[in-house]
CSV table of C-alpha atoms and ligand atoms in Angstrom, one decimal:
chain,number,residue,atom,x,y,z
N,15,UNK,CA,-21.2,19.7,8.9
N,16,UNK,CA,-18.4,17.7,7.4
N,17,UNK,CA,-16.6,16.5,10.5
N,18,UNK,CA,-17.2,12.7,10.9
N,19,UNK,CA,-14.2,10.4,10.7
N,20,UNK,CA,-14.8,6.8,9.8
N,21,UNK,CA,-12.3,4.3,11.0
N,22,UNK,CA,-12.1,1.0,9.0
N,23,UNK,CA,-10.4,-1.8,10.8
N,24,UNK,CA,-8.4,-4.5,9.0
N,25,UNK,CA,-6.3,-6.0,11.8
N,26,UNK,CA,-2.5,-5.9,12.2
N,27,UNK,CA,-0.3,-5.4,15.2
N,28,UNK,CA,-2.2,-2.2,16.1
N,29,UNK,CA,-5.1,-4.6,16.9
N,30,UNK,CA,-2.8,-7.2,18.6
N,31,UNK,CA,-2.3,-8.2,22.2
N,32,UNK,CA,0.7,-10.0,23.6
N,33,UNK,CA,4.5,-9.6,23.8
N,34,UNK,CA,6.6,-7.4,21.6
N,35,UNK,CA,7.3,-10.4,19.3
N,36,UNK,CA,5.3,-13.6,18.9
N,37,UNK,CA,1.9,-11.9,19.4
N,38,UNK,CA,-1.1,-12.6,17.2
N,39,UNK,CA,-2.1,-9.7,15.0
N,40,UNK,CA,-5.7,-8.7,14.4
N,41,UNK,CA,-7.3,-9.4,17.8
N,42,UNK,CA,-8.8,-6.2,19.0
N,43,UNK,CA,-11.8,-4.5,17.4
N,44,UNK,CA,-11.7,-0.9,16.2
N,45,UNK,CA,-14.0,0.1,19.1
N,46,UNK,CA,-11.4,-1.4,21.5
N,47,UNK,CA,-8.6,0.5,19.8
N,48,UNK,CA,-10.6,3.7,20.1
N,49,UNK,CA,-11.2,3.1,23.8
N,50,UNK,CA,-7.4,3.3,24.4
N,51,UNK,CA,-7.3,6.9,23.1
N,52,UNK,CA,-9.5,9.1,25.2
N,53,UNK,CA,-8.6,12.2,23.1
N,54,UNK,CA,-10.6,10.7,20.2
N,55,UNK,CA,-13.8,11.6,22.1
N,56,UNK,CA,-13.3,15.1,20.6
N,57,UNK,CA,-14.3,13.9,17.2
N,58,UNK,CA,-17.6,12.3,15.9
N,59,UNK,CA,-16.2,8.9,14.9
N,60,UNK,CA,-17.7,5.9,13.4
N,61,UNK,CA,-16.0,2.5,13.3
N,62,UNK,CA,-16.4,-0.5,11.0
N,63,UNK,CA,-14.5,-3.7,10.9
N,64,UNK,CA,-13.7,-4.6,7.3
N,65,UNK,CA,-11.3,-7.5,8.1
N,66,UNK,CA,-9.4,-8.8,11.0
N,67,UNK,CA,-6.1,-10.2,9.7
N,68,UNK,CA,-2.3,-10.1,9.9
N,69,UNK,CA,-1.5,-8.0,6.9
N,70,UNK,CA,1.1,-10.5,5.7
N,71,UNK,CA,-2.1,-12.4,4.7
N,72,UNK,CA,-3.7,-9.5,2.9
N,73,UNK,CA,-5.9,-10.6,-0.1
N,74,UNK,CA,-7.3,-9.0,-3.2
N,75,UNK,CA,-10.8,-9.7,-1.8
N,76,UNK,CA,-10.1,-7.6,1.3
N,77,UNK,CA,-8.6,-4.8,-0.9
N,78,UNK,CA,-11.7,-4.8,-3.1
N,79,UNK,CA,-14.1,-4.6,-0.1
N,80,UNK,CA,-11.9,-2.0,1.6
N,81,UNK,CA,-12.0,0.2,-1.5
N,82,UNK,CA,-15.8,-0.2,-1.8
N,83,UNK,CA,-16.2,0.8,1.9
N,84,UNK,CA,-13.9,3.8,1.4
N,85,UNK,CA,-15.9,4.9,-1.6
N,86,UNK,CA,-19.2,4.5,0.3
N,87,UNK,CA,-18.1,6.5,3.3
N,88,UNK,CA,-16.3,9.3,1.4
N,89,UNK,CA,-19.5,9.9,-0.6
N,90,UNK,CA,-21.4,10.8,2.6
N,91,UNK,CA,-21.4,14.6,2.9
N,92,UNK,CA,-20.9,14.5,6.7
N,93,UNK,CA,-17.7,12.5,6.4
N,94,UNK,CA,-14.4,14.5,6.5
N,95,UNK,CA,-12.1,11.5,5.9
N,96,UNK,CA,-11.5,7.8,6.4
N,97,UNK,CA,-8.8,6.1,8.6
N,98,UNK,CA,-7.8,2.5,7.8
N,99,UNK,CA,-6.1,0.6,10.6
N,100,UNK,CA,-3.7,-1.9,9.1
N,101,UNK,CA,-0.8,-4.2,9.7
N,102,UNK,CA,2.6,-2.7,8.9
N,103,UNK,CA,3.9,-5.6,6.7
N,104,UNK,CA,1.8,-4.8,3.6
N,105,UNK,CA,0.6,-1.3,4.4
N,106,UNK,CA,2.6,0.2,1.5
N,107,UNK,CA,0.9,-2.2,-0.9
N,108,UNK,CA,-2.6,-1.4,0.3
N,109,UNK,CA,-1.8,2.3,0.2
N,110,UNK,CA,-0.6,2.0,-3.4
N,111,UNK,CA,-3.6,-0.1,-4.4
N,112,UNK,CA,-6.1,2.4,-3.0
N,113,UNK,CA,-4.1,5.3,-4.6
N,114,UNK,CA,-4.4,3.5,-8.0
N,115,UNK,CA,-8.1,2.7,-7.8
N,116,UNK,CA,-9.5,5.8,-6.0
N,117,UNK,CA,-9.2,9.6,-6.5
N,118,UNK,CA,-10.3,10.7,-3.1
N,119,UNK,CA,-11.1,14.4,-2.7
N,120,UNK,CA,-11.0,13.7,1.0
N,121,UNK,CA,-8.2,12.1,3.0
N,122,UNK,CA,-7.8,8.3,3.3
N,123,UNK,CA,-5.3,7.7,6.0
N,124,UNK,CA,-3.7,4.4,6.7
N,125,UNK,CA,-2.1,3.8,10.1
N,126,UNK,CA,-0.6,1.0,12.0
N,127,UNK,CA,1.7,0.2,14.8
N,128,UNK,CA,4.9,-1.7,15.5
N,129,UNK,CA,4.0,-2.8,19.0
N,130,UNK,CA,0.8,-4.5,20.2
N,131,UNK,CA,-1.6,-2.6,22.4
N,132,UNK,CA,-0.4,-4.3,25.5
N,133,UNK,CA,3.3,-3.4,25.0
N,134,UNK,CA,5.0,-0.8,27.2
N,135,UNK,CA,6.1,0.8,23.9
N,136,UNK,CA,2.6,0.7,22.3
N,137,UNK,CA,2.7,3.2,19.4
N,138,UNK,CA,-0.8,2.5,18.1
N,139,UNK,CA,-2.7,5.0,20.2
N,140,UNK,CA,-0.6,8.0,19.1
N,141,UNK,CA,-0.6,6.9,15.5
N,142,UNK,CA,-4.4,6.4,15.6
N,143,UNK,CA,-4.9,9.9,17.1
N,144,UNK,CA,-2.6,11.5,14.5
N,145,UNK,CA,-4.3,9.6,11.7
N,146,UNK,CA,-7.7,10.9,12.8
N,147,UNK,CA,-6.3,14.4,13.0
N,148,UNK,CA,-5.1,14.1,9.4
N,149,UNK,CA,-8.4,12.6,8.3
N,150,UNK,CA,-10.3,15.5,9.9
N,151,UNK,CA,-8.0,18.1,8.4
N,152,UNK,CA,-9.7,20.6,6.1
N,153,UNK,CA,-8.0,20.6,2.7
N,154,UNK,CA,-6.3,17.2,3.2
N,155,UNK,CA,-6.9,14.8,0.3
N,156,UNK,CA,-5.6,11.6,-1.3
N,157,UNK,CA,-4.3,8.3,0.2
N,158,UNK,CA,-1.6,8.8,2.8
N,159,UNK,CA,0.0,6.8,5.7
N,160,UNK,CA,0.5,8.3,9.1
N,161,UNK,CA,3.1,6.8,11.4
N,162,UNK,CA,5.4,8.3,14.0
N,163,UNK,CA,4.3,11.8,13.3
N,164,UNK,CA,5.0,11.6,9.6
N,165,UNK,CA,2.5,11.7,6.8
N,166,UNK,CA,3.8,9.6,3.9
N,167,UNK,CA,2.6,9.5,0.3
N,168,UNK,CA,1.4,6.2,-1.3
N,169,UNK,CA,4.1,5.9,-3.9
N,170,UNK,CA,7.0,6.5,-1.5
N,171,UNK,CA,6.1,5.1,1.9
N,172,UNK,CA,8.1,2.0,2.8
N,173,UNK,CA,8.7,-0.2,5.8
N,174,UNK,CA,12.4,-0.3,6.2
N,175,UNK,CA,12.8,-1.8,9.6
N,176,UNK,CA,11.3,-5.1,10.8
N,177,UNK,CA,11.3,-4.3,14.5
N,178,UNK,CA,12.3,-0.7,15.2
N,179,UNK,CA,9.4,1.6,16.3
N,180,UNK,CA,10.4,4.2,13.7
N,181,UNK,CA,10.1,1.7,10.9
N,182,UNK,CA,8.7,3.7,7.9
N,183,UNK,CA,10.1,6.4,5.7
N,184,UNK,CA,9.5,8.0,2.3
N,185,UNK,CA,13.0,7.7,1.0
N,186,UNK,CA,14.4,10.7,-0.9
N,187,UNK,CA,11.0,12.1,-1.5
N,188,UNK,CA,10.5,12.7,2.2
N,189,UNK,CA,7.1,12.9,4.0
N,190,UNK,CA,4.1,14.9,2.7
N,191,UNK,CA,3.6,16.4,6.1
N,192,UNK,CA,4.4,16.2,9.8
N,193,UNK,CA,2.1,16.0,12.7
N,194,UNK,CA,3.7,18.1,15.4
N,195,UNK,CA,2.2,19.0,18.7
N,196,UNK,CA,-1.4,18.4,17.4
N,197,UNK,CA,-0.7,20.5,14.3
N,198,UNK,CA,-0.2,19.5,10.7
N,199,UNK,CA,2.8,20.9,8.9
N,200,UNK,CA,2.4,20.4,5.1
N,201,UNK,CA,5.7,20.0,3.3
N,202,UNK,CA,4.5,19.2,-0.2
N,203,UNK,CA,1.2,18.8,-2.0
N,204,UNK,CA,-1.3,16.1,-1.1
N,205,UNK,CA,-1.1,13.1,-3.4
N,206,UNK,CA,-3.1,13.2,-6.6
N,207,UNK,CA,-3.9,10.1,-8.5
N,208,UNK,CA,-5.1,9.1,-11.9
N,209,UNK,CA,-6.9,5.9,-10.9
N,210,UNK,CA,-8.2,3.1,-13.0
N,211,UNK,CA,-12.0,3.1,-13.0
N,212,UNK,CA,-14.4,1.0,-10.9
N,213,UNK,CA,-15.3,-1.0,-14.0
N,214,UNK,CA,-11.7,-2.4,-13.7
N,215,UNK,CA,-11.3,-3.1,-10.0
N,216,UNK,CA,-14.9,-3.9,-9.1
N,217,UNK,CA,-15.0,-7.0,-11.3
N,218,UNK,CA,-14.9,-10.3,-9.5
N,219,UNK,CA,-11.5,-11.0,-7.9
N,220,UNK,CA,-11.4,-14.4,-9.5
N,221,UNK,CA,-11.1,-12.7,-12.8
N,222,UNK,CA,-8.1,-10.5,-11.7
N,223,UNK,CA,-5.0,-11.6,-13.6
N,224,UNK,CA,-2.3,-13.5,-11.8
N,225,UNK,CA,0.8,-11.4,-11.5
N,226,UNK,CA,3.7,-12.4,-9.3
N,227,UNK,CA,7.2,-11.4,-8.2
N,228,UNK,CA,10.3,-13.5,-8.8
N,229,UNK,CA,13.7,-12.7,-7.3
N,230,UNK,CA,17.0,-12.6,-9.2
N,231,UNK,CA,20.0,-13.5,-7.0
N,232,UNK,CA,23.2,-15.4,-7.0
N,233,UNK,CA,22.7,-19.1,-7.8
N,234,UNK,CA,19.1,-18.7,-9.0
N,235,UNK,CA,17.7,-20.6,-12.0
N,236,UNK,CA,14.6,-20.1,-14.2
N,237,UNK,CA,12.4,-22.7,-12.5
N,238,UNK,CA,10.2,-20.1,-10.7
N,239,UNK,CA,9.5,-18.1,-13.9
N,240,UNK,CA,8.7,-21.3,-15.9
N,241,UNK,CA,6.4,-22.6,-13.2
N,242,UNK,CA,4.5,-19.3,-13.0
N,243,UNK,CA,4.2,-19.2,-16.8
N,244,UNK,CA,2.9,-22.8,-16.8
N,245,UNK,CA,0.4,-21.9,-14.0
N,246,UNK,CA,-1.1,-19.2,-16.2
N,247,UNK,CA,0.4,-16.1,-14.7
N,248,UNK,CA,-0.2,-13.1,-17.1
N,249,UNK,CA,2.4,-10.9,-15.6
N,250,UNK,CA,5.7,-11.2,-13.8
N,251,UNK,CA,7.8,-8.6,-12.0
N,252,UNK,CA,11.5,-9.6,-11.7
N,253,UNK,CA,13.0,-8.2,-8.5
N,254,UNK,CA,16.3,-7.5,-10.0
N,255,UNK,CA,19.7,-6.5,-8.5
N,256,UNK,CA,21.3,-3.1,-8.8
N,257,UNK,CA,19.9,-1.0,-11.6
N,258,UNK,CA,17.4,-3.7,-12.6
N,259,UNK,CA,19.9,-6.3,-13.6
N,260,UNK,CA,18.7,-9.9,-13.9
N,261,UNK,CA,20.6,-13.2,-13.7
N,262,UNK,CA,21.1,-14.8,-17.1
N,263,UNK,CA,19.1,-17.9,-16.0
N,264,UNK,CA,16.1,-15.8,-15.0
N,265,UNK,CA,16.5,-13.5,-18.0
N,266,UNK,CA,16.4,-16.4,-20.4
N,267,UNK,CA,13.2,-17.8,-18.8
N,268,UNK,CA,11.7,-14.3,-18.6
N,269,UNK,CA,12.2,-13.6,-22.3
N,270,UNK,CA,10.7,-16.9,-23.1
N,271,UNK,CA,7.7,-16.1,-21.0
N,272,UNK,CA,7.4,-12.7,-22.6
N,273,UNK,CA,7.5,-14.2,-26.1
N,274,UNK,CA,4.6,-16.5,-25.0
N,275,UNK,CA,2.6,-13.4,-24.0
N,276,UNK,CA,3.4,-12.9,-20.3
N,277,UNK,CA,4.0,-9.2,-19.4
N,278,UNK,CA,7.4,-9.0,-17.7
N,279,UNK,CA,8.9,-6.0,-15.9
N,280,UNK,CA,12.2,-5.6,-14.2
N,281,UNK,CA,12.6,-3.8,-10.9
N,282,UNK,CA,15.3,-3.5,-8.3
N,283,UNK,CA,15.8,-4.9,-4.8
N,284,UNK,CA,17.8,-1.8,-3.9
N,285,UNK,CA,16.0,0.0,-1.1
N,286,UNK,CA,16.4,3.5,-2.5
N,287,UNK,CA,15.7,5.1,-5.9
N,288,UNK,CA,14.5,2.9,-8.7
N,289,UNK,CA,15.6,1.5,-12.1
N,290,UNK,CA,17.1,4.2,-14.2
N,291,UNK,CA,17.0,4.1,-18.0
N,292,UNK,CA,15.6,1.7,-20.5
N,293,UNK,CA,18.4,0.6,-22.8
N,294,UNK,CA,17.5,-1.1,-26.1
N,295,UNK,CA,17.0,-4.9,-25.7
N,296,UNK,CA,16.4,-5.0,-22.0
N,297,UNK,CA,13.2,-6.1,-20.2
N,298,UNK,CA,10.8,-3.2,-19.6
N,299,UNK,CA,11.6,-1.2,-16.5
N,300,UNK,CA,9.2,-0.7,-13.5
N,301,UNK,CA,10.9,2.7,-12.9
N,302,UNK,CA,10.6,4.0,-9.4
N,303,UNK,CA,8.2,1.3,-8.2
N,304,UNK,CA,9.3,-1.3,-5.7
N,305,UNK,CA,8.7,-4.9,-6.8
N,306,UNK,CA,5.6,-5.2,-4.7
N,307,UNK,CA,4.2,-1.9,-6.1
N,308,UNK,CA,5.1,-2.9,-9.6
N,309,UNK,CA,3.1,-6.1,-9.2
N,310,UNK,CA,0.0,-4.1,-8.3
N,311,UNK,CA,0.6,-1.6,-11.1
N,312,UNK,CA,1.1,-4.4,-13.7
N,313,UNK,CA,-2.0,-6.2,-12.5
N,314,UNK,CA,-4.2,-3.2,-12.7
N,315,UNK,CA,-2.8,-2.3,-16.1
N,316,UNK,CA,-3.5,-5.8,-17.4
N,317,UNK,CA,-7.0,-5.5,-15.9
N,318,UNK,CA,-7.6,-2.2,-17.7
N,319,UNK,CA,-6.6,-3.8,-21.1
N,320,UNK,CA,-3.3,-2.1,-21.3
N,321,UNK,CA,-1.2,-3.2,-24.3
N,322,UNK,CA,1.9,-1.2,-23.5
N,323,UNK,CA,5.3,-2.3,-22.4
N,324,UNK,CA,7.5,-0.2,-20.2
N,325,UNK,CA,6.1,1.9,-17.4
N,326,UNK,CA,5.8,4.8,-19.7
N,327,UNK,CA,4.1,7.2,-17.3
N,328,UNK,CA,5.3,6.6,-13.7
N,329,UNK,CA,2.6,7.5,-11.2
N,330,UNK,CA,2.9,10.8,-9.6
N,331,UNK,CA,3.9,10.8,-5.9
Q,14,LIG,N1,2.5,-8.9,10.9
Q,14,LIG,C1,1.9,-7.7,11.3
Q,14,LIG,C2,0.9,-7.2,10.2
Q,14,LIG,O1,1.4,-6.7,9.3
Q,14,LIG,C3,2.9,-6.7,11.6
Q,14,LIG,C4,2.4,-5.3,12.1
Q,14,LIG,O2,1.3,-5.0,11.9
Q,14,LIG,O3,3.3,-4.6,12.6
Q,14,LIG,O4,-0.3,-7.3,10.4
């Protein structure tokens, strides 16, 4: 019977103990997290610790290992879905990475918390229970994030608040589903991905191209772009202003880098929407992708031998 849920722990505040600020993320094991949620006893659950870190320190090595463990467990016929406990800071990056390297026919559910387990406002136990519920849900599929009773898609989910409990949303797209009173209410289709194959992402991490983000802002110069080019970066995402506009000093350095063979995209720091349009003579646009997601997308495309330019086929939500 397909009903086992596997919880893969990676750390984060959900696994922290201490005050509401100034705590150390990644202290409690998955087994300890589960012990705080007696209702989880209703499901056959397995736990595995993949990493134990503050997600601000997330690495490509952890991403690769996490993807491998997800693939391993989803292939087991008795497994209904996988839950990944994670820090909130880079949850949206890990969700996007998994969405772009896997095409899960079962749910892969990331969850997190804004308060450590010892807080009076601890939100981890409810989020974990909701995440397991979604992972065990017949018909659920794809990579999603479950926080505060909302199920977010991997292209849209975004941390918008640094401290508030209700820190995540899906922007104008809205959530994929709601978890209300133990029930799942589906609002739109589960995410479907067209991933790059394992031959791309299973290669040694040391061979992954260096792709970075540089910010355009008042008073900026081209030093960061030139330094990254000199350091051998193969791709750069400019976090632009407004509709992907870029300061002249950064633009000049970016075009020089591009002429020298570095792939350069422009994105926007605006929290909603994305870069609209691709007028002649402008740097290629990252479309709807945030700078952090565009970095992952550009890296994976370079790894897959992509020779293109603009983000011609924005990933489906
Ligand atoms: N810095 C923590 C992390 O991302 C924050 C959190 O989990 O809320 O691991």
